[in-house]
Amino acid sequence: MFGRREPVPFAFVAEADRFRSNVAPPPRERASAGEIAGRWLLGLTLVAGLVGSLVLGTPSMSTAPSGADTQESQATDGR
């Protein structure tokens, strides 16, 4: 009774790549001027923070202190 099998046509799988729906998604809403300004302000804040951390952090990463050659201790002054 279960020995009879019919071949399954897989043509629908090949046609699935070419299938186009006639239902279009709704158009995206345009961002308002306030949203665009907010995005720009957020991006500008992030970039300013990165640049500021780089400017403030670069001197602390130097190997020799900048004033080490010009400093003299009072012990070598002879007092």
XYZ file of C-alpha atoms in Angstrom:
79
model
C 0.000 0.000 0.000
C 2.837 2.401 0.792
C 5.104 1.099 -1.967
C 3.711 3.434 -4.604
C 5.450 6.790 -4.668
C 4.867 9.578 -7.089
C 7.723 11.878 -8.071
C 7.461 15.324 -6.567
C 7.907 18.109 -9.090
C 10.430 20.648 -7.871
C 9.681 23.189 -10.553
C 8.130 25.477 -7.952
C 11.536 25.766 -6.233
C 13.180 26.946 -9.456
C 10.383 29.413 -10.059
C 10.640 30.851 -6.553
C 13.728 32.868 -7.529
C 11.834 34.548 -10.321
C 8.638 35.179 -8.384
C 7.670 38.817 -8.002
C 4.895 39.909 -5.753
C 2.398 42.430 -6.979
C 2.121 43.847 -3.447
C 4.587 46.672 -2.876
C 5.727 47.604 0.615
C 4.654 51.013 1.856
C 7.071 53.856 1.115
C 9.465 54.884 3.881
C 8.633 57.991 5.801
C 11.035 60.856 5.274
C 12.972 62.050 8.270
C 11.965 65.430 9.595
C 14.382 68.340 9.844
C 14.644 67.849 13.603
C 15.610 64.199 13.220
C 18.265 65.045 10.633
C 19.670 67.805 12.857
C 19.705 65.416 15.809
C 21.633 62.812 13.847
C 24.184 65.406 12.757
C 24.547 66.680 16.315
C 25.035 63.172 17.677
C 27.656 62.391 15.036
C 29.454 65.656 15.655
C 29.476 64.985 19.406
C 30.944 61.517 18.909
C 33.665 62.774 16.573
C 34.517 65.652 18.929
C 34.773 63.214 21.828
C 37.128 60.940 19.912
C 39.306 63.840 18.780
C 39.368 65.309 22.282
C 40.401 62.018 23.844
C 43.140 61.670 21.258
C 44.426 65.202 21.903
C 44.368 64.771 25.685
C 45.679 61.206 25.657
C 48.607 61.615 23.262
C 50.896 63.553 25.652
C 50.351 61.003 28.406
C 51.520 58.204 26.121
C 54.906 59.783 25.444
C 57.876 57.861 26.888
C 59.890 60.762 28.338
C 58.374 63.647 30.246
C 58.689 66.883 28.302
C 60.347 68.860 31.101
C 62.757 66.170 32.353
C 65.824 67.601 30.595
C 65.432 71.136 31.918
C 64.636 70.338 35.538
C 67.352 70.453 38.133
C 66.888 69.346 41.684
C 67.715 71.615 44.583
C 70.156 69.015 45.924
C 72.598 69.667 43.073
C 72.390 73.422 43.624
C 74.775 73.306 46.571
C 72.473 74.784 49.198
